[in-house]
JSON list of C-alpha atoms in Angstrom, two decimals:
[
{"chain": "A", "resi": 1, "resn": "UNK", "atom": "CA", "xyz": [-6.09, -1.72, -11.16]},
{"chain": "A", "resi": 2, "resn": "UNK", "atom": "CA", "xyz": [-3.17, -0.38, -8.58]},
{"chain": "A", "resi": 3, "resn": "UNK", "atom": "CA", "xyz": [-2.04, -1.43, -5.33]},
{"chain": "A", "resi": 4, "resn": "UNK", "atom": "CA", "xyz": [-1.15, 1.19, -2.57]},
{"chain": "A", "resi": 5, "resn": "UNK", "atom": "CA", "xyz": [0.66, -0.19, 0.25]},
{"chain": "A", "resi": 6, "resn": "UNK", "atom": "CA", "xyz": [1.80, 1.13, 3.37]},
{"chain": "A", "resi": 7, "resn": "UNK", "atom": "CA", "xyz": [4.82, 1.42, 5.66]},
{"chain": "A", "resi": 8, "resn": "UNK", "atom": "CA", "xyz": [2.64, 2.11, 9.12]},
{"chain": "A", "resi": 9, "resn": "UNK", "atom": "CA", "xyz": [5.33, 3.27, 11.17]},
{"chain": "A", "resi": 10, "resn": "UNK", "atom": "CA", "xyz": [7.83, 5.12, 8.64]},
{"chain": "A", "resi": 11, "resn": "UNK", "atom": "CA", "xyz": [11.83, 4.25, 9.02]},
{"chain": "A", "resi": 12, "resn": "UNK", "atom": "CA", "xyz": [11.39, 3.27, 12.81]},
{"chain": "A", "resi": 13, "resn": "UNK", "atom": "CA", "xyz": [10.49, -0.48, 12.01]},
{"chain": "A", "resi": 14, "resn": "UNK", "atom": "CA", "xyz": [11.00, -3.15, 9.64]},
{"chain": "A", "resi": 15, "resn": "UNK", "atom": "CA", "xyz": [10.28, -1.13, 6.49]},
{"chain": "A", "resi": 16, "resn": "UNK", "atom": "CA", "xyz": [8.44, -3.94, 4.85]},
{"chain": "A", "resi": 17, "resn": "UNK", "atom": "CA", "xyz": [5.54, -1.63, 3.20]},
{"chain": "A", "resi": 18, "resn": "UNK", "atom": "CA", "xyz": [2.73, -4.84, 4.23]},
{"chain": "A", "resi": 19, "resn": "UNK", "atom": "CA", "xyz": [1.62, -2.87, 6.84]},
{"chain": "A", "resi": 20, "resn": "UNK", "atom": "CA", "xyz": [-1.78, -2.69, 4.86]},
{"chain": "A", "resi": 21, "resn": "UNK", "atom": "CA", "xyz": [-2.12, -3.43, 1.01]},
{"chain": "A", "resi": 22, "resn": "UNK", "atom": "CA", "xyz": [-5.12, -2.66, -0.76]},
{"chain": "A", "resi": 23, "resn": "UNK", "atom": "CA", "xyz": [-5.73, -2.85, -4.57]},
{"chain": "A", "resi": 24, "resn": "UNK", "atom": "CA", "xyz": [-8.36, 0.14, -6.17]},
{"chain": "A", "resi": 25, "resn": "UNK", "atom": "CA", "xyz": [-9.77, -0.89, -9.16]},
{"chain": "A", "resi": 26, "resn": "UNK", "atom": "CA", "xyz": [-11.62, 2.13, -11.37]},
{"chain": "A", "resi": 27, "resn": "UNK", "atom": "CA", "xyz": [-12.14, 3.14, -14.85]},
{"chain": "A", "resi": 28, "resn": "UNK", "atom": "CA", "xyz": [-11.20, 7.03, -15.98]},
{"chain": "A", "resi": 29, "resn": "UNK", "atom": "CA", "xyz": [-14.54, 9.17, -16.07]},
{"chain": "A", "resi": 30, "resn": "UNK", "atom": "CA", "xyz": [-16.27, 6.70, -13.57]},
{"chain": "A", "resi": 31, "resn": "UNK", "atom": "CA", "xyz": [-17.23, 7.86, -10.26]},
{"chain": "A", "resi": 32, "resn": "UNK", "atom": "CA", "xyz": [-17.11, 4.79, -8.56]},
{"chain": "A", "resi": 33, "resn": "UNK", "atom": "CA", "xyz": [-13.41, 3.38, -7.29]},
{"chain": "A", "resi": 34, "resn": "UNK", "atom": "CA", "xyz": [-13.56, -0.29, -5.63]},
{"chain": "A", "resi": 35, "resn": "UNK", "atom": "CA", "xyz": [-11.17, -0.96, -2.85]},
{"chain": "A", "resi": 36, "resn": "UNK", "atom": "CA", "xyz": [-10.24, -4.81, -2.21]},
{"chain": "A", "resi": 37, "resn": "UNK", "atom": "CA", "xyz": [-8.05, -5.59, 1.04]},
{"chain": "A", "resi": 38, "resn": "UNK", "atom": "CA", "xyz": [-5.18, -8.11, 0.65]},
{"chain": "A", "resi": 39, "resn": "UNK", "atom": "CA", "xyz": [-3.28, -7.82, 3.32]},
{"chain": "A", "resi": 40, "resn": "UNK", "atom": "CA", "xyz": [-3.24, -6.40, 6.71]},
{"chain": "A", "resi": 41, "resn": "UNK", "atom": "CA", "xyz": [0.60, -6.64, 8.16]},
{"chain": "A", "resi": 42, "resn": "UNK", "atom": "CA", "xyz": [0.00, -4.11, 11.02]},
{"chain": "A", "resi": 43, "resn": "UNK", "atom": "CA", "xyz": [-1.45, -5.02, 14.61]},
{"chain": "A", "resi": 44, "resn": "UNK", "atom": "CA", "xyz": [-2.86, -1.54, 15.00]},
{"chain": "A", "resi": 45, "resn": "UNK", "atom": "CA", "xyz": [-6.06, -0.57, 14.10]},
{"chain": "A", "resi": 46, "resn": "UNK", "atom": "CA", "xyz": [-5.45, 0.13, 10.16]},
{"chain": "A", "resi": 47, "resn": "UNK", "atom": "CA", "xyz": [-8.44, 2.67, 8.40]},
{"chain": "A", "resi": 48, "resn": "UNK", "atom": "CA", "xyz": [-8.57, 3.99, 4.86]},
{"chain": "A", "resi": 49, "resn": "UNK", "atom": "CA", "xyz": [-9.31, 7.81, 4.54]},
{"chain": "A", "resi": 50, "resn": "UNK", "atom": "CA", "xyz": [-10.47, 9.65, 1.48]},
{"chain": "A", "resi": 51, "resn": "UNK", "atom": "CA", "xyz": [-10.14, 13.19, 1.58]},
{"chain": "A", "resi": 52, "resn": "UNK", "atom": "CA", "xyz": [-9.77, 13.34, 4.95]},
{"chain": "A", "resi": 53, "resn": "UNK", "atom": "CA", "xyz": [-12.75, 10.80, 5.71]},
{"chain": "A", "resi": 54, "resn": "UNK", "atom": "CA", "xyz": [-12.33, 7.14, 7.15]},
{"chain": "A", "resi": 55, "resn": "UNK", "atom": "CA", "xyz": [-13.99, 4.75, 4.27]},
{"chain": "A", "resi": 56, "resn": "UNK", "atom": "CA", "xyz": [-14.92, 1.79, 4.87]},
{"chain": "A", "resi": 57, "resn": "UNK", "atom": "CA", "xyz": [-14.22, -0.86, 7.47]},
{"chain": "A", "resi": 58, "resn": "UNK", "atom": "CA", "xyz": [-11.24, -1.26, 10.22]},
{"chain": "A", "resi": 59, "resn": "UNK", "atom": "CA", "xyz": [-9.16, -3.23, 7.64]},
{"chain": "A", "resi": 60, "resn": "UNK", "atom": "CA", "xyz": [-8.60, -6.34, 9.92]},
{"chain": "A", "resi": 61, "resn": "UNK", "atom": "CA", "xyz": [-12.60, -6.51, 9.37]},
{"chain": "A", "resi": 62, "resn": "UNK", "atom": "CA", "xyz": [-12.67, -8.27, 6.54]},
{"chain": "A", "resi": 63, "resn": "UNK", "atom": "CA", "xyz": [-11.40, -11.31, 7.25]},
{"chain": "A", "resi": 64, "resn": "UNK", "atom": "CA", "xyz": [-13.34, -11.21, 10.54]},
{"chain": "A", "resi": 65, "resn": "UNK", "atom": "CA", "xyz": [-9.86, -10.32, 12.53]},
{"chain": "A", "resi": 66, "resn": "UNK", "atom": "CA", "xyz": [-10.73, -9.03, 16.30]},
{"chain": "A", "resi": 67, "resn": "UNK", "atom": "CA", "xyz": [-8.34, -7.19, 18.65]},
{"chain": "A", "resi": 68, "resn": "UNK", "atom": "CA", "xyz": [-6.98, -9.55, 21.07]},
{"chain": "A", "resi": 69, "resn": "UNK", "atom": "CA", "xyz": [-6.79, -9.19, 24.69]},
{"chain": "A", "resi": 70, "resn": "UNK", "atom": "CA", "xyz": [-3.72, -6.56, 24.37]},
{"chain": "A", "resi": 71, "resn": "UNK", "atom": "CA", "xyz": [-5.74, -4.47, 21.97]},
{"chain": "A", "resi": 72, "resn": "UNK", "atom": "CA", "xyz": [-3.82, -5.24, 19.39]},
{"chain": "A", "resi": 73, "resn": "UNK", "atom": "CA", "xyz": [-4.81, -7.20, 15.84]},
{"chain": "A", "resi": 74, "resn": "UNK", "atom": "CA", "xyz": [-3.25, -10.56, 14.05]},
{"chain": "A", "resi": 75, "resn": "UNK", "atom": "CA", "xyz": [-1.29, -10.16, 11.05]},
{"chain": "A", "resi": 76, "resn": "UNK", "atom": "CA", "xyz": [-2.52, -11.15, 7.67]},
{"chain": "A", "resi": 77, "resn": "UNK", "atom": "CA", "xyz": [-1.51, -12.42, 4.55]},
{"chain": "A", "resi": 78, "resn": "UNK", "atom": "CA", "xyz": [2.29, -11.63, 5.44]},
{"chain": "A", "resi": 79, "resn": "UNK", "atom": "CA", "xyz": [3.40, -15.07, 5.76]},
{"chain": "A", "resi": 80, "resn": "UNK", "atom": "CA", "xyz": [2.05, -18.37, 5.34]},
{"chain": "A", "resi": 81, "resn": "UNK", "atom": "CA", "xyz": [-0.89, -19.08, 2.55]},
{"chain": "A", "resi": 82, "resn": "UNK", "atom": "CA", "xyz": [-2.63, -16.29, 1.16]},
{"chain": "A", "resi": 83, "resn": "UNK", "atom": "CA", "xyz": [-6.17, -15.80, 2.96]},
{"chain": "A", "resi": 84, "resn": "UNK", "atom": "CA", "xyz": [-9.46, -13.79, 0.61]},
{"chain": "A", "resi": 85, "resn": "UNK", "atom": "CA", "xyz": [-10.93, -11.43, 2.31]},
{"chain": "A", "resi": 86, "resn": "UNK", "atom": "CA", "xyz": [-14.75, -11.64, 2.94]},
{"chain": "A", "resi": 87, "resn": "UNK", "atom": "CA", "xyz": [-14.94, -8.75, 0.18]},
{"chain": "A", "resi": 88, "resn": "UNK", "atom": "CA", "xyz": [-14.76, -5.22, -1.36]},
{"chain": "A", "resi": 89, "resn": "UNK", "atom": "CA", "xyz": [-16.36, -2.32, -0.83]},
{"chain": "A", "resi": 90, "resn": "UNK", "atom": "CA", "xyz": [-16.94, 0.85, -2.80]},
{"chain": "A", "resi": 91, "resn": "UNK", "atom": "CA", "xyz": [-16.21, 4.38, -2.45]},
{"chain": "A", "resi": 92, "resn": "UNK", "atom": "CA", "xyz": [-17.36, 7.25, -4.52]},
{"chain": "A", "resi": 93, "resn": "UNK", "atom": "CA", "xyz": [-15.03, 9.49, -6.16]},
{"chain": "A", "resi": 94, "resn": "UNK", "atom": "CA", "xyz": [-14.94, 12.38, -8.86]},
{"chain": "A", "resi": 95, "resn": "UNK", "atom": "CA", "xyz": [-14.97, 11.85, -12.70]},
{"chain": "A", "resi": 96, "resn": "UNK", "atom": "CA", "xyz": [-11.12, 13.31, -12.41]},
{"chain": "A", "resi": 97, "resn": "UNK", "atom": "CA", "xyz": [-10.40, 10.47, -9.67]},
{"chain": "A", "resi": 98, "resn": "UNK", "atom": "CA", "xyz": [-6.81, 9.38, -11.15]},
{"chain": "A", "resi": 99, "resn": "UNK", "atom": "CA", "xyz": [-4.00, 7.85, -8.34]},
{"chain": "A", "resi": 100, "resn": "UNK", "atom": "CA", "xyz": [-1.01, 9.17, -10.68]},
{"chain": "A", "resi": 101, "resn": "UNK", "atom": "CA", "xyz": [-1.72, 12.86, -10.61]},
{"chain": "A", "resi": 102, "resn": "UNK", "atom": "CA", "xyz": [1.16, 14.90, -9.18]},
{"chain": "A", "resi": 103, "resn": "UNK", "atom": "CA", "xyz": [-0.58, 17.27, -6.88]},
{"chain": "A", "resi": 104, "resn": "UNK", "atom": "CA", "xyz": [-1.37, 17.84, -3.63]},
{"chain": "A", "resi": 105, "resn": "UNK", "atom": "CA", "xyz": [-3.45, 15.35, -3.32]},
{"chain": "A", "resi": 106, "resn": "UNK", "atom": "CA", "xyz": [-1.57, 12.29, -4.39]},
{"chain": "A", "resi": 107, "resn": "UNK", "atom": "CA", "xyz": [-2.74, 9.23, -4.61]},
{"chain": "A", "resi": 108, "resn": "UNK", "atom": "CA", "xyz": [-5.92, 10.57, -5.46]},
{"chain": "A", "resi": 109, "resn": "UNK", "atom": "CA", "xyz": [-6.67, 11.72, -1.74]},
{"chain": "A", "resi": 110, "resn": "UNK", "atom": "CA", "xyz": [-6.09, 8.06, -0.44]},
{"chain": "A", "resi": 111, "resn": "UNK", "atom": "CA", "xyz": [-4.48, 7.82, 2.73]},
{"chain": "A", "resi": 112, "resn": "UNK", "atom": "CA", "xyz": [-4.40, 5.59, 5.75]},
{"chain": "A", "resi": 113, "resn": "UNK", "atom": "CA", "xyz": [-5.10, 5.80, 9.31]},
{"chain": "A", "resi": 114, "resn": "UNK", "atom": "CA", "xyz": [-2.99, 3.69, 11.97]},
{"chain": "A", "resi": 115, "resn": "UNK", "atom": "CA", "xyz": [-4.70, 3.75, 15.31]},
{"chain": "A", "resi": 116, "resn": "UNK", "atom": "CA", "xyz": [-8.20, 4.92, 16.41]},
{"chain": "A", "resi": 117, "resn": "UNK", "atom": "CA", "xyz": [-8.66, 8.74, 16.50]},
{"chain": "A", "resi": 118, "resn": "UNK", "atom": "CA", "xyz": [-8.50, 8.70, 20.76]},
{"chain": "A", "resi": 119, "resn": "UNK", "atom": "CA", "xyz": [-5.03, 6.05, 20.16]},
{"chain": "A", "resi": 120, "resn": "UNK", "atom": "CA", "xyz": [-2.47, 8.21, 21.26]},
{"chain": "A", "resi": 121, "resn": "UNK", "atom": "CA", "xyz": [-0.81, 6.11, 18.41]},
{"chain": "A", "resi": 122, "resn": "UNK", "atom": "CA", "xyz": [-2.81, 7.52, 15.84]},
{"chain": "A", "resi": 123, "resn": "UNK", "atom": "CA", "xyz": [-0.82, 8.25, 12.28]},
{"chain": "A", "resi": 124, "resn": "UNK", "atom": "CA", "xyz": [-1.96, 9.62, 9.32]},
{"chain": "A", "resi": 125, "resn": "UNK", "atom": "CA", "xyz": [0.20, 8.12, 6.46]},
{"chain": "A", "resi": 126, "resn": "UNK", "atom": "CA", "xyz": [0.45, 9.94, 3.26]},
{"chain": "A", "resi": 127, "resn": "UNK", "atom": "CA", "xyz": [1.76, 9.68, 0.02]},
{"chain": "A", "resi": 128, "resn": "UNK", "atom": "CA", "xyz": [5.69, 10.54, -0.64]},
{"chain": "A", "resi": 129, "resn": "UNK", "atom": "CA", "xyz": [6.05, 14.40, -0.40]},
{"chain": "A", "resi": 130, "resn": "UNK", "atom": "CA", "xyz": [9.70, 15.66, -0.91]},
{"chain": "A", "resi": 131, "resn": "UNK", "atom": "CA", "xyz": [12.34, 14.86, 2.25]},
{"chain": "A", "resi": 132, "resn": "UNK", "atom": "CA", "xyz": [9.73, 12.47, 4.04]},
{"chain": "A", "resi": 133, "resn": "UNK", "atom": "CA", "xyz": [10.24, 8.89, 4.00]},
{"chain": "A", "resi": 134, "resn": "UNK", "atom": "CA", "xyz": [7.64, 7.09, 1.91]},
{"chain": "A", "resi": 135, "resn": "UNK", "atom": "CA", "xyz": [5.04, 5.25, 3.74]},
{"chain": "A", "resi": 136, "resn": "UNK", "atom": "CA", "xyz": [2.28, 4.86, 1.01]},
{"chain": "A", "resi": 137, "resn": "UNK", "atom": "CA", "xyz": [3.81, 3.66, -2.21]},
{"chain": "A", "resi": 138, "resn": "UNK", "atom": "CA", "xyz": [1.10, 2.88, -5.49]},
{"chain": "A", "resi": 139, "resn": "UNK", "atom": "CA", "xyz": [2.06, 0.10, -7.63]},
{"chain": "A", "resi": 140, "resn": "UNK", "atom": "CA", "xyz": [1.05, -2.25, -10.40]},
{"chain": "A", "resi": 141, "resn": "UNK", "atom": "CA", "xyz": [-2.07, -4.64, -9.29]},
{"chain": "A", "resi": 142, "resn": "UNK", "atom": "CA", "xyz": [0.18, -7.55, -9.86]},
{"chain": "A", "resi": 143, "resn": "UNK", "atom": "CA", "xyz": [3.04, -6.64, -7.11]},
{"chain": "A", "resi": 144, "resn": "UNK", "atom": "CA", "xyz": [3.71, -9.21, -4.88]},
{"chain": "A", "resi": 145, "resn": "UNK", "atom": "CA", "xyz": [4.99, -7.07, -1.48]},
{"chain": "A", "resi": 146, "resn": "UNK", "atom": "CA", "xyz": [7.04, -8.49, 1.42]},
{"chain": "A", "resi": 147, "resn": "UNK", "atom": "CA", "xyz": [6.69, -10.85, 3.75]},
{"chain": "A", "resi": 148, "resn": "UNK", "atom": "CA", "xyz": [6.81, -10.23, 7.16]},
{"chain": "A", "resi": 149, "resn": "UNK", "atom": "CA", "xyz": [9.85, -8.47, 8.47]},
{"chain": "A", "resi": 150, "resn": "UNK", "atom": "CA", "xyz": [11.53, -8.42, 5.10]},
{"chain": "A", "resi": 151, "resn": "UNK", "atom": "CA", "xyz": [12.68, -5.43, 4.30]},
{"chain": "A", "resi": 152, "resn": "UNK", "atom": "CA", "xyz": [11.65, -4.14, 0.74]},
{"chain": "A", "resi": 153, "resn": "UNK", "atom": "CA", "xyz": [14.84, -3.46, -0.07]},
{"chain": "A", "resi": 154, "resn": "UNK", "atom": "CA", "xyz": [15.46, -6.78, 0.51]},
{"chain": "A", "resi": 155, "resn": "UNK", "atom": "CA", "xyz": [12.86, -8.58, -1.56]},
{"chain": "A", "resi": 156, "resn": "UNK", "atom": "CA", "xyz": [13.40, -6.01, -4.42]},
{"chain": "A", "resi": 157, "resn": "UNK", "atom": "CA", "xyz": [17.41, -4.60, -4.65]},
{"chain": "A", "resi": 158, "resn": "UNK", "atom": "CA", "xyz": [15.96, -2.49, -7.24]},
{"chain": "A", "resi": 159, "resn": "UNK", "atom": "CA", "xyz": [14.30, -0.41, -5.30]},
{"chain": "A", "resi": 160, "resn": "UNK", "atom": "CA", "xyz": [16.37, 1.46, -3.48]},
{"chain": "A", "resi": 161, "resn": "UNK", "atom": "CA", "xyz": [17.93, 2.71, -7.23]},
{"chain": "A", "resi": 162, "resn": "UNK", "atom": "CA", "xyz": [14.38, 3.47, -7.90]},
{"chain": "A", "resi": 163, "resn": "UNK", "atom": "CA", "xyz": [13.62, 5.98, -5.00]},
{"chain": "A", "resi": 164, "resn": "UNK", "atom": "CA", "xyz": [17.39, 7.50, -5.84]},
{"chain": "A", "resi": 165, "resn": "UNK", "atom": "CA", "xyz": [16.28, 9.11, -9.19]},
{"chain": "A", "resi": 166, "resn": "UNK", "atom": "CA", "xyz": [13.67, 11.09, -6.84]},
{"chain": "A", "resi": 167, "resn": "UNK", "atom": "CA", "xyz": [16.63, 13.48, -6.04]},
{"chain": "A", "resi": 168, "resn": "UNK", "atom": "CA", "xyz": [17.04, 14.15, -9.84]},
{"chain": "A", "resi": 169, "resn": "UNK", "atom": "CA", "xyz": [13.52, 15.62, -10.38]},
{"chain": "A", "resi": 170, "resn": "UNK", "atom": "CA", "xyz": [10.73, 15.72, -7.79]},
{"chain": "A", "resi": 171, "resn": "UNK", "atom": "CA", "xyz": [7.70, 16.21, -9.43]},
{"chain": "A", "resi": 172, "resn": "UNK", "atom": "CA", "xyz": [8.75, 13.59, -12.72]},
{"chain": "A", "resi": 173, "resn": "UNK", "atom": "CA", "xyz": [9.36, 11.20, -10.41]},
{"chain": "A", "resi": 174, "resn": "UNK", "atom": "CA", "xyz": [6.77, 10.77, -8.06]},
{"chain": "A", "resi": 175, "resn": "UNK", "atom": "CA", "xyz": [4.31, 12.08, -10.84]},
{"chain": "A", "resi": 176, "resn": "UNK", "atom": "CA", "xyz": [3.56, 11.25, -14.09]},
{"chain": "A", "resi": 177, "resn": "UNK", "atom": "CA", "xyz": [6.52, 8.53, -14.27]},
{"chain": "A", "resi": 178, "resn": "UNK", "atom": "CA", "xyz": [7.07, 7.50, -10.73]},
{"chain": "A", "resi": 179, "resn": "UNK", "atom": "CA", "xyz": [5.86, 4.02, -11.30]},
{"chain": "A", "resi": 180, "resn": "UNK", "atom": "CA", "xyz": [8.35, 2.70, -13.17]},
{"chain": "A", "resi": 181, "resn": "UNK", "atom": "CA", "xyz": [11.08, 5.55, -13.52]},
{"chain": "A", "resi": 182, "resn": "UNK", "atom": "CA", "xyz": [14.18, 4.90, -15.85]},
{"chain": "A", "resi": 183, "resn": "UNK", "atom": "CA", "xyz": [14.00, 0.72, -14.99]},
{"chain": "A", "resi": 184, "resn": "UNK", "atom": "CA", "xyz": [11.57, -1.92, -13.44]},
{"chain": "A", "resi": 185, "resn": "UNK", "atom": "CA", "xyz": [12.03, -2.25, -10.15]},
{"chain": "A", "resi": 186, "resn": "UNK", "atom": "CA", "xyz": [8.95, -4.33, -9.50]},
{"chain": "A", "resi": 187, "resn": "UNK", "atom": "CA", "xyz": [9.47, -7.49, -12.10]},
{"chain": "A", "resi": 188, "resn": "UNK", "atom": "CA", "xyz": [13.40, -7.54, -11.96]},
{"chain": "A", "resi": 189, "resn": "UNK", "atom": "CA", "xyz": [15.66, -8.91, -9.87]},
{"chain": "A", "resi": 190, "resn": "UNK", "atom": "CA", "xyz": [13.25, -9.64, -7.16]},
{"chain": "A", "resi": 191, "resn": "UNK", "atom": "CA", "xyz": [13.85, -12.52, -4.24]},
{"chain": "A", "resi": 192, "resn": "UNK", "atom": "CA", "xyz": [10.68, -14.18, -4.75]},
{"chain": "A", "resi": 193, "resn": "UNK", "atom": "CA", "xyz": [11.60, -16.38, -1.73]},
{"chain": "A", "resi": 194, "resn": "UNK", "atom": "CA", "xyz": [10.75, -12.78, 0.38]},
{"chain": "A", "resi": 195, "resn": "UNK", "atom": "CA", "xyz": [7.39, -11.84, -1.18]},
{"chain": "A", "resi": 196, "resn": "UNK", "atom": "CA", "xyz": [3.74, -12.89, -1.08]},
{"chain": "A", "resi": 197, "resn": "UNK", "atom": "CA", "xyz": [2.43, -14.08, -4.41]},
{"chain": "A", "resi": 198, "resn": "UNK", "atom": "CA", "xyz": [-0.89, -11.57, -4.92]},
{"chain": "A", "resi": 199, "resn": "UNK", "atom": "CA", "xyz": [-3.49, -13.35, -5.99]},
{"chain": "A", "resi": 200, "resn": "UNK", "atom": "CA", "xyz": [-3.69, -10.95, -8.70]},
{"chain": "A", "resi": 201, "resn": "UNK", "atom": "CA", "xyz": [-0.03, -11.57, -10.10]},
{"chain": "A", "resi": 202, "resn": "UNK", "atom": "CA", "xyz": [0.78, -13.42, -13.22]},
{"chain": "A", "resi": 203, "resn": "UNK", "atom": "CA", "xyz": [2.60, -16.40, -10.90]},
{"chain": "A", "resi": 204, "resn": "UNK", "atom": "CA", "xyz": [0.64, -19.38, -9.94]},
{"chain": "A", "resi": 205, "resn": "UNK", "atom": "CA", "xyz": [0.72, -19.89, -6.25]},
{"chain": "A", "resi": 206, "resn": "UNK", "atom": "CA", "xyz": [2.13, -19.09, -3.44]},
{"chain": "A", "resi": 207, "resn": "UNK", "atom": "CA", "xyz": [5.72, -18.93, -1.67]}
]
């Protein structure tokens, strides 16, 4: 399993990459991928898209979330207790489906929507390409991301070292090693006072 996660608004906000967090669970060859929501940090409307194509549910849906009288949705799982969602749902994908695959279409042609298509608002946030801030980053299903407002620099001091070495060699680096390039960013040094325990992470319980 791998987590993608997603910065909604690029560098204009808090830069906390909970914005939406999703983990996809499939096997190589299989041409079935299963997408579980975990958390759901943005108050805009927050979609999935595969190849283009909204999958799925409005991703405050699944823990029953409705847009309050602003239009706008509740935060979840970004602080306080960690909340299951109601469930997963399925997408179908190609036999070649892999999320690591430096091409094109990175991230195995998962992307996110933020805002309804007639939301003047409306972003489509893609995987890192070369001189764009991230906004979708994929890693291992037992990350625990950011709380609310915390910067990921913050929570992980590694990471900004990490994203560094992308200068050095594009295509290594976000491709075939760009999860855990030249040192582990994710399991060292981190300020587990600033993160969300996942439920799927080796640490019992929650901050």
């Amino acid at each position: 399993p791998w987590v993608l996660a997603l910065e909604d608004l690029g560098t204009t906000d808090d830069y906390d990459f909970n914005d939406a967090v999703i983990g996809i669970e499939y096997i190589a060859g299989d041409k079935i991928a299963k997408v579980t929501p975990l958390a759901v940090g943005a108050t805009l409307p927050i979609y999935l898209k595969f190849n283009g194509n909204i999958v799925g549910n409005e991703l405050h849906s699944y823990w029953n979330a409705e847009e309050t009288t602003d239009g706008k949705y509740p935060m979840i799982n970004t602080s306080g207790a960690y909340k299951e969602s109601t469930g997963a749902f399925t997408i179908d994908v190609d036999k070649n489906f892999s999320l690591l695959e430096f091409t094109e279409n990175q991230n195995g042609g998962l992307s996110f929507q933020v805002g309804n298509d007639f939301d003047k608002e409306t972003v489509n946030a893609t995987p890192p390409h070369a001189g764009i801030a991230p906004q979708v980053i994929c890693v291992p299903w037992t990350w625990d991301w950011p709380r609310e407002r915390t910067r990921i620099d913050s929570a992980y001091p590694n990471f900004t070292n990490w994203v560094g070495q992308a200068e050095e060699n594009q295509e290594e680096f976000w491709g075939n090693n760009y999860l855990m390039n030249k040192g582990n960013w994710i399991s060292t040094n981190v300020d587990t006072e600033k993160v969300i325990i996942s439920p799927w992470s080796p640490v019992i319980g929650n901050n």
